[in-house]
CSV table of C-alpha atoms in Angstrom, one decimal:
chain,number,residue,atom,x,y,z
A,99,UNK,CA,82.4,92.1,118.3
A,100,UNK,CA,81.3,94.8,116.1
A,101,UNK,CA,80.2,93.5,112.5
A,102,UNK,CA,80.3,95.2,109.1
A,103,UNK,CA,76.9,95.9,107.5
A,104,UNK,CA,77.2,93.2,104.8
A,105,UNK,CA,76.7,90.6,107.4
A,106,UNK,CA,73.3,91.9,108.6
A,107,UNK,CA,72.3,92.7,104.9
A,108,UNK,CA,74.0,90.4,102.8
A,109,UNK,CA,74.3,91.3,99.0
A,110,UNK,CA,73.0,88.9,96.5
A,111,UNK,CA,75.3,87.5,93.7
A,112,UNK,CA,73.4,89.5,91.2
A,113,UNK,CA,74.0,92.7,93.2
A,114,UNK,CA,77.5,91.9,93.6
A,115,UNK,CA,78.1,91.3,89.9
A,116,UNK,CA,76.2,94.5,89.4
A,117,UNK,CA,78.7,96.0,91.7
A,118,UNK,CA,81.6,94.6,89.9
A,119,UNK,CA,80.6,95.7,86.5
A,120,UNK,CA,80.1,99.4,87.9
A,121,UNK,CA,83.8,99.3,89.0
A,122,UNK,CA,84.9,98.3,85.6
A,123,UNK,CA,83.4,100.9,83.6
A,124,UNK,CA,85.5,103.9,82.0
A,125,UNK,CA,85.3,107.3,83.8
A,126,UNK,CA,87.7,110.2,84.4
A,127,UNK,CA,88.6,111.4,88.0
A,128,UNK,CA,90.4,114.1,89.5
A,129,UNK,CA,92.4,115.0,92.5
A,130,UNK,CA,94.3,118.1,93.8
A,131,UNK,CA,97.1,118.8,96.0
A,132,UNK,CA,98.5,122.0,97.6
A,133,UNK,CA,102.2,122.7,98.4
A,134,UNK,CA,103.8,123.3,101.9
A,135,UNK,CA,103.4,127.0,101.3
A,136,UNK,CA,99.8,127.2,100.5
A,137,UNK,CA,97.9,129.3,103.4
A,138,UNK,CA,96.1,126.4,104.8
A,139,UNK,CA,99.1,124.2,105.0
A,140,UNK,CA,101.0,126.8,106.6
A,141,UNK,CA,98.5,126.4,109.6
A,142,UNK,CA,98.6,122.7,109.5
A,143,UNK,CA,102.5,122.8,109.7
A,144,UNK,CA,102.5,125.2,112.6
A,145,UNK,CA,100.0,123.2,114.3
A,146,UNK,CA,101.7,119.9,114.1
A,147,UNK,CA,105.1,121.5,114.8
A,148,UNK,CA,103.8,122.6,118.2
A,149,UNK,CA,102.4,119.2,118.7
A,150,UNK,CA,105.8,117.8,117.9
A,151,UNK,CA,107.3,120.1,121.0
A,152,UNK,CA,104.7,119.0,123.4
A,153,UNK,CA,105.3,115.2,122.5
A,154,UNK,CA,109.2,115.9,122.8
A,155,UNK,CA,108.8,117.1,126.3
A,156,UNK,CA,106.0,114.8,127.4
A,157,UNK,CA,104.7,112.0,125.3
A,158,UNK,CA,101.5,111.7,127.3
A,159,UNK,CA,100.4,115.4,126.3
A,160,UNK,CA,97.0,116.5,125.0
A,161,UNK,CA,97.0,119.0,122.2
A,162,UNK,CA,94.4,120.5,120.0
A,163,UNK,CA,95.9,123.6,118.4
A,164,UNK,CA,94.8,125.3,115.2
A,165,UNK,CA,96.0,128.4,113.4
A,166,UNK,CA,94.8,131.2,111.2
A,167,UNK,CA,96.7,133.1,108.9
A,168,UNK,CA,96.6,136.3,106.6
A,169,UNK,CA,98.6,139.3,105.4
A,170,UNK,CA,101.1,139.7,108.5
A,171,UNK,CA,99.5,137.7,110.9
A,172,UNK,CA,99.2,134.1,112.6
A,173,UNK,CA,97.0,133.2,115.2
A,174,UNK,CA,97.5,130.2,117.0
A,175,UNK,CA,94.5,129.0,119.3
A,176,UNK,CA,93.5,125.8,121.0
A,177,UNK,CA,93.6,123.6,124.4
A,178,UNK,CA,96.8,121.5,125.5
A,179,UNK,CA,97.7,119.8,128.4
A,180,UNK,CA,101.4,119.3,129.1
A,181,UNK,CA,104.7,120.8,130.7
A,182,UNK,CA,104.0,124.2,132.3
A,183,UNK,CA,107.6,124.9,131.1
A,184,UNK,CA,106.4,125.6,127.5
A,185,UNK,CA,105.5,129.5,127.1
A,186,UNK,CA,103.6,131.3,124.6
A,187,UNK,CA,107.1,132.6,123.4
A,188,UNK,CA,108.2,129.1,122.8
A,189,UNK,CA,105.1,128.5,121.0
A,190,UNK,CA,105.7,131.4,118.9
A,191,UNK,CA,109.3,130.8,118.3
A,192,UNK,CA,108.3,127.2,116.9
A,193,UNK,CA,105.6,129.1,114.4
A,194,UNK,CA,108.3,131.3,113.0
A,195,UNK,CA,111.0,128.7,112.4
A,196,UNK,CA,108.2,126.7,110.7
A,197,UNK,CA,107.4,129.6,108.3
A,198,UNK,CA,110.9,130.3,107.9
A,199,UNK,CA,111.7,126.6,106.9
A,200,UNK,CA,108.8,126.7,104.1
A,201,UNK,CA,110.6,129.9,102.7
A,202,UNK,CA,108.4,132.9,103.7
A,203,UNK,CA,110.6,136.2,103.5
A,204,UNK,CA,108.0,138.1,101.6
A,205,UNK,CA,107.0,142.1,102.4
A,206,UNK,CA,103.6,141.2,103.6
A,207,UNK,CA,104.5,137.9,105.1
A,208,UNK,CA,107.8,137.5,106.6
A,209,UNK,CA,108.7,134.9,109.3
A,210,UNK,CA,110.4,137.4,111.1
A,211,UNK,CA,108.0,140.4,110.9
A,212,UNK,CA,104.6,138.9,111.2
A,213,UNK,CA,102.4,139.3,114.2
A,214,UNK,CA,102.0,136.2,116.1
A,215,UNK,CA,99.1,136.1,118.5
A,216,UNK,CA,99.1,132.9,120.8
A,217,UNK,CA,95.8,132.1,122.3
A,218,UNK,CA,96.1,128.6,124.0
A,219,UNK,CA,94.7,127.5,127.0
A,220,UNK,CA,94.4,124.4,129.4
A,221,UNK,CA,92.3,121.4,127.9
A,222,UNK,CA,88.6,121.0,129.4
A,223,UNK,CA,88.6,118.8,132.6
A,224,UNK,CA,85.3,117.4,131.2
A,225,UNK,CA,87.3,116.1,128.1
A,226,UNK,CA,90.3,114.9,130.2
A,227,UNK,CA,87.9,113.0,132.3
A,228,UNK,CA,86.5,110.7,129.6
A,229,UNK,CA,89.7,110.3,127.8
A,230,UNK,CA,92.2,109.5,130.8
A,231,UNK,CA,92.5,105.9,132.0
A,232,UNK,CA,91.2,105.2,135.2
A,233,UNK,CA,91.2,102.6,137.9
A,234,UNK,CA,88.2,100.8,136.1
A,235,UNK,CA,88.4,102.5,132.7
A,236,UNK,CA,90.5,102.0,129.8
A,237,UNK,CA,91.7,105.2,127.8
A,238,UNK,CA,88.8,106.3,126.0
A,239,UNK,CA,88.5,108.2,122.3
A,240,UNK,CA,89.1,111.9,122.6
A,241,UNK,CA,85.8,112.5,120.7
A,242,UNK,CA,83.1,110.9,118.8
A,243,UNK,CA,83.3,110.2,115.1
A,244,UNK,CA,83.8,108.2,111.8
A,245,UNK,CA,87.2,107.5,110.3
A,246,UNK,CA,88.0,106.1,107.1
A,247,UNK,CA,90.9,104.2,105.5
A,248,UNK,CA,91.6,103.3,101.9
A,249,UNK,CA,94.1,101.4,99.8
A,250,UNK,CA,94.3,100.1,96.2
A,251,UNK,CA,96.6,99.0,93.4
A,252,UNK,CA,96.6,101.9,91.4
A,253,UNK,CA,100.5,102.9,92.4
A,254,UNK,CA,103.2,101.1,94.3
A,255,UNK,CA,102.3,103.1,97.5
A,256,UNK,CA,98.9,101.5,97.3
A,257,UNK,CA,97.4,104.9,96.7
A,258,UNK,CA,94.9,106.3,94.4
A,259,UNK,CA,97.0,107.5,91.4
A,260,UNK,CA,95.6,111.4,90.9
A,261,UNK,CA,96.4,112.1,94.5
A,262,UNK,CA,99.7,110.6,94.6
A,263,UNK,CA,100.9,112.0,91.4
A,264,UNK,CA,99.5,115.3,92.3
A,265,UNK,CA,101.6,115.3,95.9
A,266,UNK,CA,104.7,114.1,93.9
A,267,UNK,CA,104.9,116.9,91.5
A,268,UNK,CA,104.6,119.6,94.3
A,269,UNK,CA,107.2,117.8,96.4
A,270,UNK,CA,109.5,117.5,93.6
A,271,UNK,CA,109.1,121.2,92.8
A,272,UNK,CA,109.5,122.5,96.5
A,273,UNK,CA,112.9,120.4,96.8
A,274,UNK,CA,114.0,122.1,94.0
A,275,UNK,CA,113.0,125.4,95.2
A,276,UNK,CA,114.6,124.6,98.5
A,277,UNK,CA,118.1,123.4,97.0
A,278,UNK,CA,118.3,126.7,95.3
A,279,UNK,CA,117.7,125.3,91.6
A,280,UNK,CA,114.3,127.4,91.1
A,281,UNK,CA,115.3,130.6,93.1
A,282,UNK,CA,112.3,132.5,91.1
A,283,UNK,CA,109.7,129.9,92.4
A,284,UNK,CA,108.0,131.1,95.6
A,285,UNK,CA,106.4,128.5,98.3
A,286,UNK,CA,102.7,128.7,97.3
A,287,UNK,CA,101.6,126.4,94.6
A,288,UNK,CA,98.6,123.7,93.6
A,289,UNK,CA,98.3,120.8,91.4
A,290,UNK,CA,95.6,119.1,89.9
A,291,UNK,CA,95.4,115.8,88.0
A,292,UNK,CA,92.6,114.5,85.8
A,293,UNK,CA,93.0,110.6,85.1
A,294,UNK,CA,91.1,108.5,82.3
A,295,UNK,CA,90.2,105.0,83.9
A,296,UNK,CA,89.8,101.9,81.9
A,297,UNK,CA,88.6,98.7,83.6
A,298,UNK,CA,89.1,100.1,87.1
A,299,UNK,CA,92.7,101.4,86.5
A,300,UNK,CA,94.3,104.7,85.4
A,301,UNK,CA,95.8,104.5,82.0
A,302,UNK,CA,96.6,108.4,81.4
A,303,UNK,CA,96.3,111.9,82.1
A,304,UNK,CA,93.4,114.1,80.4
A,305,UNK,CA,94.4,117.1,81.9
A,306,UNK,CA,96.8,118.6,84.3
A,307,UNK,CA,96.9,122.1,86.2
A,308,UNK,CA,99.7,123.5,88.0
A,309,UNK,CA,99.9,126.9,89.3
A,310,UNK,CA,102.8,128.3,91.3
A,311,UNK,CA,103.9,131.5,92.8
A,312,UNK,CA,106.7,133.2,91.1
A,313,UNK,CA,109.1,136.2,91.7
A,314,UNK,CA,108.0,139.5,89.9
A,315,UNK,CA,109.1,139.9,86.4
A,316,UNK,CA,109.1,136.0,85.5
A,317,UNK,CA,107.1,135.3,82.4
A,318,UNK,CA,104.5,132.7,82.0
A,319,UNK,CA,106.5,130.9,79.4
A,320,UNK,CA,109.6,131.0,81.9
A,321,UNK,CA,107.6,129.5,84.7
A,322,UNK,CA,106.3,126.7,82.3
A,323,UNK,CA,109.8,126.1,81.2
A,324,UNK,CA,110.8,125.9,85.1
A,325,UNK,CA,108.1,123.4,86.2
A,326,UNK,CA,107.7,121.1,83.2
A,327,UNK,CA,110.5,118.6,84.3
A,328,UNK,CA,108.8,118.1,87.5
A,329,UNK,CA,105.6,117.1,85.6
A,330,UNK,CA,107.0,114.7,83.3
A,331,UNK,CA,109.5,113.0,85.6
A,332,UNK,CA,106.7,112.3,88.0
A,333,UNK,CA,104.3,110.9,85.6
A,334,UNK,CA,104.5,107.1,84.3
A,335,UNK,CA,105.6,107.0,80.8
A,336,UNK,CA,102.9,107.7,78.2
A,337,UNK,CA,100.7,109.3,80.6
A,338,UNK,CA,101.2,112.8,79.8
A,339,UNK,CA,98.3,114.7,78.9
A,340,UNK,CA,97.3,116.5,75.5
A,341,UNK,CA,99.2,119.9,75.0
A,342,UNK,CA,95.9,121.7,74.8
A,343,UNK,CA,94.8,120.1,78.3
A,344,UNK,CA,98.1,121.3,80.1
A,345,UNK,CA,97.4,124.5,82.1
A,346,UNK,CA,100.1,126.2,83.8
A,347,UNK,CA,99.4,129.3,85.8
A,348,UNK,CA,96.4,129.7,83.7
A,349,UNK,CA,95.5,133.2,85.0
A,350,UNK,CA,99.1,134.6,83.2
A,351,UNK,CA,100.5,135.7,86.7
A,352,UNK,CA,101.0,134.3,90.2
A,353,UNK,CA,103.1,136.8,92.1
A,354,UNK,CA,100.7,137.6,95.1
A,355,UNK,CA,100.5,134.1,96.9
A,356,UNK,CA,100.4,132.6,100.4
A,357,UNK,CA,98.6,134.4,103.2
A,358,UNK,CA,99.0,137.9,101.4
A,359,UNK,CA,96.6,136.3,98.5
A,360,UNK,CA,94.2,134.0,100.4
A,361,UNK,CA,93.7,133.3,104.3
A,362,UNK,CA,94.4,129.9,105.8
A,363,UNK,CA,93.1,127.7,108.3
A,364,UNK,CA,94.2,124.6,110.0
A,365,UNK,CA,92.1,121.6,108.9
A,366,UNK,CA,90.9,122.9,105.7
A,367,UNK,CA,92.7,120.6,103.4
A,368,UNK,CA,91.5,117.4,104.4
A,369,UNK,CA,90.8,115.7,101.2
A,370,UNK,CA,94.3,116.8,100.1
A,371,UNK,CA,95.6,115.1,103.5
A,372,UNK,CA,93.9,111.8,102.4
A,373,UNK,CA,92.8,110.1,99.3
A,374,UNK,CA,91.9,113.2,97.1
A,375,UNK,CA,88.2,112.1,97.1
A,376,UNK,CA,88.8,108.5,96.1
A,377,UNK,CA,86.8,107.3,99.3
A,378,UNK,CA,84.8,109.0,102.0
A,379,UNK,CA,86.1,110.9,104.4
A,380,UNK,CA,84.5,111.2,108.3
A,381,UNK,CA,85.2,114.9,108.3
A,382,UNK,CA,87.8,115.1,111.0
A,383,UNK,CA,90.8,117.0,110.4
A,384,UNK,CA,94.5,115.7,111.6
A,385,UNK,CA,96.8,118.4,112.4
A,386,UNK,CA,97.5,119.8,115.7
A,387,UNK,CA,95.6,116.9,117.5
A,388,UNK,CA,97.5,114.4,119.7
A,389,UNK,CA,96.8,110.6,118.9
A,390,UNK,CA,94.0,110.4,121.7
A,391,UNK,CA,92.1,112.2,119.2
A,392,UNK,CA,90.8,109.4,117.0
A,393,UNK,CA,90.1,111.8,114.1
A,394,UNK,CA,93.8,111.1,113.6
A,395,UNK,CA,95.0,107.8,115.3
A,396,UNK,CA,91.9,106.0,113.9
A,397,UNK,CA,92.4,107.4,110.5
A,398,UNK,CA,96.0,106.1,110.5
A,399,UNK,CA,94.8,102.7,111.7
A,400,UNK,CA,92.1,102.5,108.9
A,401,UNK,CA,94.6,103.2,106.5
A,402,UNK,CA,97.0,100.7,107.8
A,403,UNK,CA,94.3,98.1,107.9
A,404,UNK,CA,93.4,98.7,104.3
A,405,UNK,CA,96.9,98.7,103.1
A,406,UNK,CA,97.8,95.6,104.5
A,407,UNK,CA,94.4,93.9,103.3
A,408,UNK,CA,95.5,94.9,99.7
A,409,UNK,CA,99.1,94.1,100.2
A,410,UNK,CA,98.2,90.7,101.8
A,411,UNK,CA,96.4,89.7,98.3
A,412,UNK,CA,92.7,89.9,100.1
A,413,UNK,CA,91.4,92.9,97.7
A,414,UNK,CA,92.7,95.1,94.8
A,415,UNK,CA,90.6,97.8,96.3
A,416,UNK,CA,89.7,98.4,100.2
A,417,UNK,CA,87.8,101.0,102.2
A,418,UNK,CA,87.6,101.0,105.9
A,419,UNK,CA,85.2,102.7,108.4
A,420,UNK,CA,85.7,102.8,112.1
A,421,UNK,CA,83.5,104.6,114.6
A,422,UNK,CA,83.9,106.0,118.3
A,423,UNK,CA,82.1,107.7,121.2
A,424,UNK,CA,84.0,110.0,123.4
A,425,UNK,CA,85.4,108.3,126.3
A,426,UNK,CA,84.6,104.9,125.1
A,427,UNK,CA,87.4,102.6,125.1
A,428,UNK,CA,86.7,100.3,121.7
A,429,UNK,CA,85.4,101.0,118.3
A,430,UNK,CA,81.5,101.0,117.8
A,431,UNK,CA,81.6,99.6,114.1
A,432,UNK,CA,84.4,98.2,112.0
A,433,UNK,CA,83.3,98.2,108.3
A,434,UNK,CA,85.1,96.7,105.4
A,435,UNK,CA,84.3,96.8,101.7
A,436,UNK,CA,86.5,95.4,98.9
A,437,UNK,CA,84.5,97.0,96.0
A,438,UNK,CA,83.8,93.7,94.6
A,439,UNK,CA,87.4,92.8,94.5
A,440,UNK,CA,87.9,90.6,97.5
A,441,UNK,CA,89.1,87.1,97.6
A,442,UNK,CA,87.5,86.3,101.0
A,443,UNK,CA,84.1,87.4,102.2
A,444,UNK,CA,84.3,90.9,103.8
A,445,UNK,CA,83.0,89.6,107.3
A,446,UNK,CA,86.0,87.0,107.4
A,447,UNK,CA,88.1,90.3,107.1
A,448,UNK,CA,86.3,92.5,109.7
A,449,UNK,CA,86.8,89.4,112.1
A,450,UNK,CA,90.4,89.0,110.9
A,451,UNK,CA,91.3,92.8,111.5
A,452,UNK,CA,89.7,92.8,114.9
A,453,UNK,CA,92.0,89.6,116.0
A,454,UNK,CA,95.2,91.1,114.4
A,455,UNK,CA,95.1,94.7,116.0
A,456,UNK,CA,93.4,96.3,118.9
A,457,UNK,CA,91.5,99.0,117.6
A,458,UNK,CA,90.8,100.5,120.7
A,459,UNK,CA,92.5,104.1,121.1
A,460,UNK,CA,95.1,102.8,123.4
A,461,UNK,CA,95.8,99.5,121.1
A,462,UNK,CA,96.2,102.2,118.1
A,463,UNK,CA,98.6,104.5,119.8
A,464,UNK,CA,100.6,101.5,121.4
A,465,UNK,CA,100.5,99.2,118.1
A,466,UNK,CA,101.6,102.2,115.8
A,467,UNK,CA,103.6,103.8,118.5
A,468,UNK,CA,101.9,107.3,118.4
A,469,UNK,CA,103.4,108.8,121.1
A,470,UNK,CA,106.3,110.5,119.5
A,471,UNK,CA,107.3,114.0,117.7
A,472,UNK,CA,106.7,112.6,114.3
A,473,UNK,CA,103.7,115.1,113.0
A,474,UNK,CA,105.1,117.9,111.3
A,475,UNK,CA,106.3,115.9,108.7
A,476,UNK,CA,102.7,114.6,107.9
A,477,UNK,CA,101.3,118.3,107.5
A,478,UNK,CA,102.1,118.7,103.9
A,479,UNK,CA,102.0,116.3,100.7
A,480,UNK,CA,99.5,113.8,102.5
A,481,UNK,CA,99.6,111.7,105.3
A,482,UNK,CA,99.3,108.7,103.5
A,483,UNK,CA,101.4,106.9,100.8
A,484,UNK,CA,104.6,107.9,102.6
A,485,UNK,CA,107.7,105.3,103.4
A,486,UNK,CA,107.5,104.3,106.9
A,487,UNK,CA,110.6,105.9,108.8
A,488,UNK,CA,113.1,104.4,111.0
A,489,UNK,CA,112.1,107.0,113.9
A,490,UNK,CA,108.6,105.8,113.9
A,491,UNK,CA,107.3,108.3,111.3
A,492,UNK,CA,104.4,107.1,109.0
A,493,UNK,CA,104.1,103.8,111.0
A,494,UNK,CA,100.9,103.3,109.6
A,495,UNK,CA,102.4,102.9,106.2
A,496,UNK,CA,104.0,99.4,107.4
A,497,UNK,CA,103.1,96.2,106.0
A,498,UNK,CA,103.8,94.2,109.0
A,499,UNK,CA,100.2,93.3,109.4
A,500,UNK,CA,100.3,91.1,106.2
A,501,UNK,CA,101.7,87.6,107.6
A,502,UNK,CA,99.4,88.0,110.6
A,503,UNK,CA,96.2,88.2,108.5
A,504,UNK,CA,97.7,85.4,106.5
A,505,UNK,CA,97.6,83.3,109.6
A,506,UNK,CA,94.3,84.2,110.8
A,507,UNK,CA,92.5,83.9,107.5
A,508,UNK,CA,94.5,81.1,105.9
């Protein structure tokens, strides 16, 4: 059984009290989000749309697909194992459709006119040998690495407030753009929220930044008038920042955007994808990777465990760390930190978690039912804090482990 560090090096009561007091001091914390039209997010979404296509035809496929984009160009690279019936033309068509769905029909970046370069080859046989289940071997992790999960009571979604509201503002803006309500707003946008914390909980925004691409000839005041409802409707009542700390398109103009204004790359927004910096990150990106890659599946499992621990009432905040080695079919370590808010010892939670869910790669995939085409929807506005969906999307957001934890812990 793997053990948390806290059992090997128990924290004294005095140290626990110091840690608890440190959690309660006042501070300002900031997180950012980017829209589906951000160049990096275009790449994430195309990578995951390709994964979904492979998953639709072969649920046991292997993909590690990454993209790069710039003016009039999208490159698709990586390794796959799946149906030979999937051609480069199929992959290109998926990419163009995704870019069309996002809304890019600009002179220098148009879904139908860009150059799409597909360079995908077969997965390494050496990697396959380590990952595949065999006669005397369970399915192993697709790589070594460490993964983190987090949950807290700052929002109903049990997510950190700054990243949660940053996502929601941009999602609201995108929905209005797609509906036709904001025809002068273009796909590329970013948000950033700084929150004041008192006694460990957010109480108001101290500053808000929102930059959004817009059509030629639109004034800064027009942009401000268009986006303000999407800020005020998302923030809790009384949370709005002072007027002089509200920054809407602070450069004064944002017409050149998307891949024309900045290159994009799959996996370059990992903090946006997760918790906005509120907890550690193992470093691995998610998009384009099938669930045998623990960068993705174990990060989902860590969020699932942390969320259920908080929902079960065992902590106000919880960080989980899991670690793996390539080809090894068990986690090398399981770490739980409740940041001084736990109602039971962390080692009790470590043991309960390992009794409640099999954290091997195969166990995670089966428990969360990850061999489904559910990934393209995760690639914008965060992988966490979303609603679990009927077709298995965002299954790691379910709270179906709560009762099991109660039965184990009491």
